[in-house]
mmCIF file of C-alpha atoms and ligand atoms in Angstrom:
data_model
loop_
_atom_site.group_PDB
_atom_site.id
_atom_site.type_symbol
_atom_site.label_atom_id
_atom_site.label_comp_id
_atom_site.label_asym_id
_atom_site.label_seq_id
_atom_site.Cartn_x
_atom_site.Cartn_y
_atom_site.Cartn_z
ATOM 1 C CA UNK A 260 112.536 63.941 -4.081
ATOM 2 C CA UNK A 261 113.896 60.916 -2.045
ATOM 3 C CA UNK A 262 116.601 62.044 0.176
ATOM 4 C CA UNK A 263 120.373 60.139 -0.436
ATOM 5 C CA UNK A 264 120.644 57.841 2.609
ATOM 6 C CA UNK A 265 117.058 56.451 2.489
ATOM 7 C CA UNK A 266 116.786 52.892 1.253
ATOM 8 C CA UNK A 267 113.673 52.991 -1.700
ATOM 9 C CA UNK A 268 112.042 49.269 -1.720
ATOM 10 C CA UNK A 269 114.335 48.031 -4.257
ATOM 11 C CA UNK A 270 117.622 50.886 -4.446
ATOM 12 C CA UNK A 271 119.661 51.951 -2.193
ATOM 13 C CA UNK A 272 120.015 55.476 -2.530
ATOM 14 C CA UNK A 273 123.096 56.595 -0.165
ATOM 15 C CA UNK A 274 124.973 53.143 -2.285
ATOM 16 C CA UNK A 275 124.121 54.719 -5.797
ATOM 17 C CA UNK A 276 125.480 58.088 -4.633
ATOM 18 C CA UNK A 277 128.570 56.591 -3.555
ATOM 19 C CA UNK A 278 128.683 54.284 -6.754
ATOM 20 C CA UNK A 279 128.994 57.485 -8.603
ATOM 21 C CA UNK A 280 131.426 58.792 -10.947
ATOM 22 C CA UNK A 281 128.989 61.398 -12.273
ATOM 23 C CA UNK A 282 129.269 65.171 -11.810
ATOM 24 C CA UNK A 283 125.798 65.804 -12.812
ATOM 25 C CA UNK A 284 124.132 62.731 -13.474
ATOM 26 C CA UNK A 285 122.013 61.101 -10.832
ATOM 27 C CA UNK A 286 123.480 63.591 -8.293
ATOM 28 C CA UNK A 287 119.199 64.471 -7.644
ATOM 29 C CA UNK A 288 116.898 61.751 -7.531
ATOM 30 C CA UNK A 289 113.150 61.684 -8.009
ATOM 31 C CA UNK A 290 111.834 57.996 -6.420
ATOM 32 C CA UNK A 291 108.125 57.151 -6.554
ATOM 33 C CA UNK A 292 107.220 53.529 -5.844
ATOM 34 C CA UNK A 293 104.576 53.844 -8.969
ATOM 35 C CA UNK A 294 104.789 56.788 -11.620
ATOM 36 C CA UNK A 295 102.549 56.845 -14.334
ATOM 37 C CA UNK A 296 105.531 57.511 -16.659
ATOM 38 C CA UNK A 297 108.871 58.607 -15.766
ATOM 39 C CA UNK A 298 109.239 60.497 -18.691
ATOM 40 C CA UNK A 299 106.251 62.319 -18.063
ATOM 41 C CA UNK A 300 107.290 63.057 -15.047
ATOM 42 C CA UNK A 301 110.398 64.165 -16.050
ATOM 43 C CA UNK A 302 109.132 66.408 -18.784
ATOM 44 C CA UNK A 303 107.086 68.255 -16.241
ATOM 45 C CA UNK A 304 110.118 68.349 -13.402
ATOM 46 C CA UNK A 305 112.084 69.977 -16.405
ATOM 47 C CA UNK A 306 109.679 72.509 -17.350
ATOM 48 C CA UNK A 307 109.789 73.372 -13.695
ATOM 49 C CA UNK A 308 113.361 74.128 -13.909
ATOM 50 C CA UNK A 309 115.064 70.673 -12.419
ATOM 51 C CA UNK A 310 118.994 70.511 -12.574
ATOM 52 C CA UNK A 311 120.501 69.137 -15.068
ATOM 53 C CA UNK A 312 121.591 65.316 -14.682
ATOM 54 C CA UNK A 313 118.186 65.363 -12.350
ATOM 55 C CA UNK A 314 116.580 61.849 -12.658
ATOM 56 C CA UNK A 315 113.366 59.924 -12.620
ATOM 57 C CA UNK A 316 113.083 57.024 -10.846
ATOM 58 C CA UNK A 317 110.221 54.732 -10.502
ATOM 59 C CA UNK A 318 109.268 50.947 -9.315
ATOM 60 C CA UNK A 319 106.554 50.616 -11.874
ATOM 61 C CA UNK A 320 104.478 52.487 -14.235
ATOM 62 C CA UNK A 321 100.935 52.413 -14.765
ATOM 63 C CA UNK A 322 101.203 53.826 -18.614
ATOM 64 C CA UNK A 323 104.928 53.143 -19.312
ATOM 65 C CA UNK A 324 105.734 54.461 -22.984
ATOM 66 C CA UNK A 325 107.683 53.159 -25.621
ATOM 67 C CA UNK A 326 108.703 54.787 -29.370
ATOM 68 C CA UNK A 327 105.557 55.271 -31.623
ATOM 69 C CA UNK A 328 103.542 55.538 -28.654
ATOM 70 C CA UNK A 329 103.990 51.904 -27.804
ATOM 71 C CA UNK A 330 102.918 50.570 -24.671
ATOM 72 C CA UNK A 331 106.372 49.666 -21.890
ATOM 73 C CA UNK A 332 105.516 46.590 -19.771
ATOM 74 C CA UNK A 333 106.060 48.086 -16.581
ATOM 75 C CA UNK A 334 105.458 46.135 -13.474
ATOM 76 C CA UNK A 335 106.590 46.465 -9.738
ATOM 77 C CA UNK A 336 110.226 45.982 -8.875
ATOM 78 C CA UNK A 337 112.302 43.708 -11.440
ATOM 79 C CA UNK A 338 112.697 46.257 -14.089
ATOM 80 C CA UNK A 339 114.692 49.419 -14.389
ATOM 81 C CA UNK A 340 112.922 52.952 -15.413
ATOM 82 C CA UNK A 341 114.343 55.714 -15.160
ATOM 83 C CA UNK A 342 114.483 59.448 -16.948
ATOM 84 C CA UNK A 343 117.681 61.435 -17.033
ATOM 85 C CA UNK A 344 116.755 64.926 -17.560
ATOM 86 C CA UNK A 345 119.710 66.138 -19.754
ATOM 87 C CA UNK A 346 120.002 70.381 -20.499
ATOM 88 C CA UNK A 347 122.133 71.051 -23.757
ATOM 89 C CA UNK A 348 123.864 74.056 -24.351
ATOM 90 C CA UNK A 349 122.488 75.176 -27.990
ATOM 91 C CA UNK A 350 125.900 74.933 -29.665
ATOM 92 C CA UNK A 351 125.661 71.128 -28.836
ATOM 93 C CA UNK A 352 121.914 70.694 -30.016
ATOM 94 C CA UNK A 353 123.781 69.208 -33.429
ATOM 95 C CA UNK A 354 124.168 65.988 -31.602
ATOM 96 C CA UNK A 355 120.226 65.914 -30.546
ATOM 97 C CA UNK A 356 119.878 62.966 -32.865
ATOM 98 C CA UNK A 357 122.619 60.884 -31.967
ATOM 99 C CA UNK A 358 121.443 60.750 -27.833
ATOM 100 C CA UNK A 359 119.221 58.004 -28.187
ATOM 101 C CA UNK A 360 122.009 55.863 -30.014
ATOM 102 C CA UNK A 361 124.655 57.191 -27.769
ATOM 103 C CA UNK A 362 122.360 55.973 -24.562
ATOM 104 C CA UNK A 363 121.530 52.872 -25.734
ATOM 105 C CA UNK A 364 125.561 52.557 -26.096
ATOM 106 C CA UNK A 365 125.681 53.553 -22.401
ATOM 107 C CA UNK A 366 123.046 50.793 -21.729
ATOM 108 C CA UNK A 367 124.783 48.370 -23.570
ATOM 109 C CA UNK A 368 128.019 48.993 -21.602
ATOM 110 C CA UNK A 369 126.395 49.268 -18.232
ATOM 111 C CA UNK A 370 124.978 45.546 -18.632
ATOM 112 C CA UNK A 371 128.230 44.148 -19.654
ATOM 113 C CA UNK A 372 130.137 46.127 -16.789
ATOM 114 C CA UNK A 373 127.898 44.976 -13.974
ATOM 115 C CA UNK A 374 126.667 41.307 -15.531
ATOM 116 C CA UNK A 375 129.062 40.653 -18.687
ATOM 117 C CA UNK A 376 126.946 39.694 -21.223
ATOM 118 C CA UNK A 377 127.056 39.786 -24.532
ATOM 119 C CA UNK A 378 125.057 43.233 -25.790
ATOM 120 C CA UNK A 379 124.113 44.031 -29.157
ATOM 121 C CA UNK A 380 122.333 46.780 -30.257
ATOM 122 C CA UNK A 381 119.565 47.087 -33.099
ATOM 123 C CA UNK A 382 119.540 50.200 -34.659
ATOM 124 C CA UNK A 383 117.959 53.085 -33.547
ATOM 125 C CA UNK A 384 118.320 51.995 -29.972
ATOM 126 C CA UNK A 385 116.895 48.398 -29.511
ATOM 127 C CA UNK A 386 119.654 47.072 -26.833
ATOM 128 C CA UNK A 387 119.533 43.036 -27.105
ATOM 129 C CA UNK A 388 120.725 40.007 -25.811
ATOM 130 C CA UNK A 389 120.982 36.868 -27.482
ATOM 131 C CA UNK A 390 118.966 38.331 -30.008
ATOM 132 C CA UNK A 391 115.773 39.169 -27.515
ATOM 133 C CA UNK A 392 115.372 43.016 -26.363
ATOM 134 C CA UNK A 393 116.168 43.525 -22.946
ATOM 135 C CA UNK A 394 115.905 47.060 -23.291
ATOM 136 C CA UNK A 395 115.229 50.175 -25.234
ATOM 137 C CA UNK A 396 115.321 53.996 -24.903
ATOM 138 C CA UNK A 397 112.709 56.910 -25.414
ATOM 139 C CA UNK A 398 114.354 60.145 -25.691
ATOM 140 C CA UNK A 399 112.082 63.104 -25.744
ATOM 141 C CA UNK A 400 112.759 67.054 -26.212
ATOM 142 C CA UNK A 401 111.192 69.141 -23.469
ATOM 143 C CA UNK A 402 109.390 72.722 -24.775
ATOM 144 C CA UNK A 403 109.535 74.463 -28.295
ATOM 145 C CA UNK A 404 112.551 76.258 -30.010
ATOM 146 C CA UNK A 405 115.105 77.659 -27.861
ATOM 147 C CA UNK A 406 115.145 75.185 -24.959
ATOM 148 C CA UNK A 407 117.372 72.326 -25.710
ATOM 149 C CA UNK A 408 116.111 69.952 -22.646
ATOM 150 C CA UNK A 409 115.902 66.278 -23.443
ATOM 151 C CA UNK A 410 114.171 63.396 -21.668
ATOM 152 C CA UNK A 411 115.833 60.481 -22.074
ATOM 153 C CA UNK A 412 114.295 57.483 -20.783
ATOM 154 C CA UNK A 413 115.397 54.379 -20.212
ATOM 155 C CA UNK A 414 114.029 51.037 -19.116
ATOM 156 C CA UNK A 415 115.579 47.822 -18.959
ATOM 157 C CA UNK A 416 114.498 44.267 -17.938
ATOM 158 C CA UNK A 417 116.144 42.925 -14.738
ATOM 159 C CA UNK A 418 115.170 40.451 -12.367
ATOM 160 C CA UNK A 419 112.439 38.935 -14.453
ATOM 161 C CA UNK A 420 111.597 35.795 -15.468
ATOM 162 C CA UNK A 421 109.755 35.098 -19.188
ATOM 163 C CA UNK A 422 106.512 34.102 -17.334
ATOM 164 C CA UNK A 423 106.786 37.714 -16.141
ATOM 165 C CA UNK A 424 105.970 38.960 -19.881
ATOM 166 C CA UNK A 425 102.856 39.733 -21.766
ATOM 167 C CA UNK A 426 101.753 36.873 -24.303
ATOM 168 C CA UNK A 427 103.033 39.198 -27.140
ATOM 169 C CA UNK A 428 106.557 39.771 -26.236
ATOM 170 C CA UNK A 429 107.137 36.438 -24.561
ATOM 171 C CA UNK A 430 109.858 35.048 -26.780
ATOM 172 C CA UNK A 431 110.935 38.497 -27.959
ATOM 173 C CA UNK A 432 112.190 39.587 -25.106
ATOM 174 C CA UNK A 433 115.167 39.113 -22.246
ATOM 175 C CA UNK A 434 116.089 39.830 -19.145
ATOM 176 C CA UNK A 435 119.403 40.320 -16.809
ATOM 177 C CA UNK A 436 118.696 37.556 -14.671
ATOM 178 C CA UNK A 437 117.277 35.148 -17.609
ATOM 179 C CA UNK A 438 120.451 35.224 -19.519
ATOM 180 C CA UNK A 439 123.095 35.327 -16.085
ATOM 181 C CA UNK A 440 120.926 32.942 -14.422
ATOM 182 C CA UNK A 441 120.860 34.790 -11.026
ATOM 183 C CA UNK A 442 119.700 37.802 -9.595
ATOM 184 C CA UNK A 443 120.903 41.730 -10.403
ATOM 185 C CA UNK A 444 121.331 44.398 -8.578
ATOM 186 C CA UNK A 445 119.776 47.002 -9.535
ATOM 187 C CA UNK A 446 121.401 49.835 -8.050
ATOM 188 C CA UNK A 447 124.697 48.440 -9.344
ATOM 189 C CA UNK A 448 123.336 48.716 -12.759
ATOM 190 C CA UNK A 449 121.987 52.271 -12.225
ATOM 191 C CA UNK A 450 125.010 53.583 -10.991
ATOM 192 C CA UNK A 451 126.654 51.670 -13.809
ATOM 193 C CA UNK A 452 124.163 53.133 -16.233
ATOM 194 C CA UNK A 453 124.407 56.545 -15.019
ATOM 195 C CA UNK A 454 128.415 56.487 -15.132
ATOM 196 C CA UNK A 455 128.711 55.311 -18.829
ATOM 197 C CA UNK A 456 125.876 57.599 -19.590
ATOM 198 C CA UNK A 457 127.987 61.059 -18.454
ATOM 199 C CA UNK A 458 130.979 59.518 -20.433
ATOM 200 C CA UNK A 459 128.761 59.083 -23.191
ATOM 201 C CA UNK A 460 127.010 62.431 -23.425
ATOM 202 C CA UNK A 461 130.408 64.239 -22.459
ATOM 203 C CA UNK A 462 132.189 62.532 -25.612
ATOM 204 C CA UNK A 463 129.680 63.454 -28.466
ATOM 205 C CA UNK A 464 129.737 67.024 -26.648
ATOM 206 C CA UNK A 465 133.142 67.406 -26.517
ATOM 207 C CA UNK A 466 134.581 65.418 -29.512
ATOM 208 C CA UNK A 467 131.420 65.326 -32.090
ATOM 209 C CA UNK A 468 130.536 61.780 -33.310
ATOM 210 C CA UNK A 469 133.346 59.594 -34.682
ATOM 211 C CA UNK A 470 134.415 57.982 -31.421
ATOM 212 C CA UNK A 471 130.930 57.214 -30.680
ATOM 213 C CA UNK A 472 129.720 56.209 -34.420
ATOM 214 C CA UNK A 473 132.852 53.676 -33.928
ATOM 215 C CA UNK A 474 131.622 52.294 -30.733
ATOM 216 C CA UNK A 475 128.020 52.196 -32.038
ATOM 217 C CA UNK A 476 129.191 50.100 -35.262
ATOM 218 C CA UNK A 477 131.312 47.770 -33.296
ATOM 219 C CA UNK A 478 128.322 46.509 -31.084
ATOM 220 C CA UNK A 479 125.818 46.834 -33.612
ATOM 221 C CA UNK A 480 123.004 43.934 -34.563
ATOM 222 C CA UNK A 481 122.209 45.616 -37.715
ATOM 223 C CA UNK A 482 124.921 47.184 -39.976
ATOM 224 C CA UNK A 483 126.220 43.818 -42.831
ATOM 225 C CA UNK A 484 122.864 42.853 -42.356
ATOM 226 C CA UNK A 485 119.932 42.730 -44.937
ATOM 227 C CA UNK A 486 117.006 44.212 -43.326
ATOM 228 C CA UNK A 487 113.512 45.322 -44.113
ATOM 229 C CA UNK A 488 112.509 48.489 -42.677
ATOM 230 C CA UNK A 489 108.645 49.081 -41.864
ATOM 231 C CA UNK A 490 108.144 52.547 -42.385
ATOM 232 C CA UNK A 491 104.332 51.587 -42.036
ATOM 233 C CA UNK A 492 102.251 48.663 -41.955
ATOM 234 C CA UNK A 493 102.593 48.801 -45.442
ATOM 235 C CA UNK A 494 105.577 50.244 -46.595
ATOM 236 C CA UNK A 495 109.190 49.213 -46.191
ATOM 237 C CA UNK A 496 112.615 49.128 -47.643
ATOM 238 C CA UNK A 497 115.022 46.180 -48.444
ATOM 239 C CA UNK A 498 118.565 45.662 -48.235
ATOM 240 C CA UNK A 499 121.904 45.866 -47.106
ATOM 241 C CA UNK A 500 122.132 47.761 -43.341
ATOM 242 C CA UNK A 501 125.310 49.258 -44.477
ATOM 243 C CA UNK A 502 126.615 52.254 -42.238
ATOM 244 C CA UNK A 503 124.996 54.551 -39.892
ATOM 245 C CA UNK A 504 125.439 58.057 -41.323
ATOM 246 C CA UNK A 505 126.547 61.388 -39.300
ATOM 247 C CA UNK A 506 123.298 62.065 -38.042
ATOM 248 C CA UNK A 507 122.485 58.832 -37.020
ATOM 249 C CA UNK A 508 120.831 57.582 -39.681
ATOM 250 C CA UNK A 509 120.667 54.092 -41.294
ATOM 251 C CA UNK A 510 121.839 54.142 -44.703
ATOM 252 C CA UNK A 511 120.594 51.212 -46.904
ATOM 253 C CA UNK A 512 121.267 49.630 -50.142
ATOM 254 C CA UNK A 513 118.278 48.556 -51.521
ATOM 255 C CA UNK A 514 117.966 45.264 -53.394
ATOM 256 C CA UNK A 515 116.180 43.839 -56.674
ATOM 257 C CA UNK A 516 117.629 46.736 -58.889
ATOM 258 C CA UNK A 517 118.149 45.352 -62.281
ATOM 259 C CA UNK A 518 121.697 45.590 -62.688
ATOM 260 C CA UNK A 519 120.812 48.035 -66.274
ATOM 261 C CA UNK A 520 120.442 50.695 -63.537
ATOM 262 C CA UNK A 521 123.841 50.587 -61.953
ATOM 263 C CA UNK A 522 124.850 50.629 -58.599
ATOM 264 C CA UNK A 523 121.457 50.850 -56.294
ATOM 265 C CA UNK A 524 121.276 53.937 -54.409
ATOM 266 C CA UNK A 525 121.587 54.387 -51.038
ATOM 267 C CA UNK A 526 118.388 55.091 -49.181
ATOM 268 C CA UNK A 527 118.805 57.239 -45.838
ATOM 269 C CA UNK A 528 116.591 55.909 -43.121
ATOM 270 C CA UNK A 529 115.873 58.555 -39.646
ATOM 271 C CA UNK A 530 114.820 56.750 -36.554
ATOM 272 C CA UNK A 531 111.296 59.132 -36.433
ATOM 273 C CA UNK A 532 110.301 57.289 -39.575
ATOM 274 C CA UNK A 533 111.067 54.036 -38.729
ATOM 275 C CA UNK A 534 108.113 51.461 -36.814
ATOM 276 C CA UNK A 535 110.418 48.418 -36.728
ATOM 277 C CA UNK A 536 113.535 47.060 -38.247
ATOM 278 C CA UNK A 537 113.665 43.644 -39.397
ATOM 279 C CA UNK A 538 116.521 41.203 -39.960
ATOM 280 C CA UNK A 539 116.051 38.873 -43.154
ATOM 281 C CA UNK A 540 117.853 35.467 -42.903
ATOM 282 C CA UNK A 541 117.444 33.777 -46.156
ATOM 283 C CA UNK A 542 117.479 35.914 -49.011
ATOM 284 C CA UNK A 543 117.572 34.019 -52.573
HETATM 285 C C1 LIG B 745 111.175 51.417 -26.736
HETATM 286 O O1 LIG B 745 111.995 50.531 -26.953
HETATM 287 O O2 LIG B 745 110.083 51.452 -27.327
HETATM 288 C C2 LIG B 745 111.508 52.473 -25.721
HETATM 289 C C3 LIG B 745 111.093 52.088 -24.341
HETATM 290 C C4 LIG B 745 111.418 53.135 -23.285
HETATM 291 C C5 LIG B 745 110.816 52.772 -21.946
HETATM 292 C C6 LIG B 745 111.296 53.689 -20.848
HETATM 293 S S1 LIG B 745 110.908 53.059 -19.239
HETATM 294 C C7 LIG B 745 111.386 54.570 -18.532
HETATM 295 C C8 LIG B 745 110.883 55.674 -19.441
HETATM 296 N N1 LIG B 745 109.530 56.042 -19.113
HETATM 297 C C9 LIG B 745 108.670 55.746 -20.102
HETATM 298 O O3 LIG B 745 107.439 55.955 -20.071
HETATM 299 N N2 LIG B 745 109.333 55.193 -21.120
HETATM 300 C C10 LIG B 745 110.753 55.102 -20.859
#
């Protein structure tokens, strides 16, 4: 653990303690300059019995992960990832499925609070600007039945420029200082991200879903919009985003149902099933 008061290469430690709001989150920080995964690492800290709000905090990764064991881009010192290690109490484990959502909402508000841009989010927890992913979020549960620990990991593009991404995601993705056209920092948008995370995580706790499911709507990229849905390289759904259910899910209206059978019915989509979710612009 880095001690508060010691400057990391790119954070200032003893300025994100004072920058926060939190009364858990953030309040113990892990630093490594390289990490092979911050989630890893977190998994393992919480096994070992970390606090709660304990996070993971790295300059790069050498084997970064994203959902569906997807490769994260994760080179030294213009990005953000971190790991909030996050203990539920098992009367709140009902709102397990909405913490990704609810932390990309967090992300989403932390980048307009510290840079105000214009955030969207792509369901399940895509977090986009100007249509381009500038971040995304990989929560994962920690042990078997009866431990309610979650991982959730977050990385976000900062100070990079688009010659600073792969071939593959050049074009596909964003950063901070791309789309405000000058540097970030990045302990502002920690301590940003960390504040509007607690607030978050507090509110579904404390109040169950609606105010959050509202929130999530209202920035949404994906709900009024017809979508396909890979569920595998082969095999998607079409149609009509049309709400996110209680759990989190995306409901759908599927199209090209002769109109003989009525009123199409609505598919449920969960996040776990999901590879990638596509918008459709012109549909005849
Ligand atoms: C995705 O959109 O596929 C999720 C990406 C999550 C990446 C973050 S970076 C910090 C944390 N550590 C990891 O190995 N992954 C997450």
């Amino acid at each position: 653990m880095t001690p508060a008061g010691e400057i990391s290469a790119g954070y200032d430690l003893a300025a994100l303690q004072a920058a926060l709001q939190t009364k858990a989150l953030g309040r113990s920080v892990h630093y490594m300059e390289t990490m092979e995964s911050t989630n890893s690492a977190a998994m393992t800290l919480a096994e070992a019995g970390s606090a709660d709000g304990s996070i993971v905090l790295a300059e790069a990764q050498t084997a970064g992960r994203g959902r569906r064991g997807r490769v994260w881009h994760s080179p030294q010192g213009r990005h953000l990832f971190c790991s909030i290690i996050y203990r539920m109490d098992d009367r709140h484990s009902t709102w397990l499925s909405w913490i990704p959502l609810a932390s990309a909402l967090a992300a989403a508000e932390a980048i307009v609070q510290t840079a105000r841009l214009p955030v969207l989010l792509k369901w399940p927890n895509d977090v986009l600007v100007s249509e381009k992913k500038i971040g995304g979020i990989l929560c994962e549960k920690v042990g078997g039945q009866g431990q309610s620990v979650v991982v959730i990991g977050i990385g976000l593009n900062i100070n990079c420029d688009h010659t600073d991404f792969p071939s593959d995601i050049d074009g596909l993705a964003t950063s901070m200082k791309m789309e405000y056209g000058r540097s970030v920092n990045r302990t502002d948008v920690i301590a940003a991200l960390l504040n509007r995370l607690e607030i978050r995580l507090d509110r579904l706790r404390l109040e169950g879903v609606s105010e959050t499911l509202a929130a999530y709507v209202a920035r949404s990229a994906t709900i009024g919009e017809q979508v396909r849905i890979m569920l595998s390289e082969s095999e998607y759904i079409e149609g009509l985003a049309e709400s996110i259910g209680p759990d989190g899910c995306l409901r759908v209206r599927p199209q090209s149902v002769p109109s003989s059978e009525g009123d199409p019915t609505l598919i449920e989509v969960r996040s776990a099933d999901v590879m990638c979710v596509r918008k459709l612009t012109a549909i005849s």
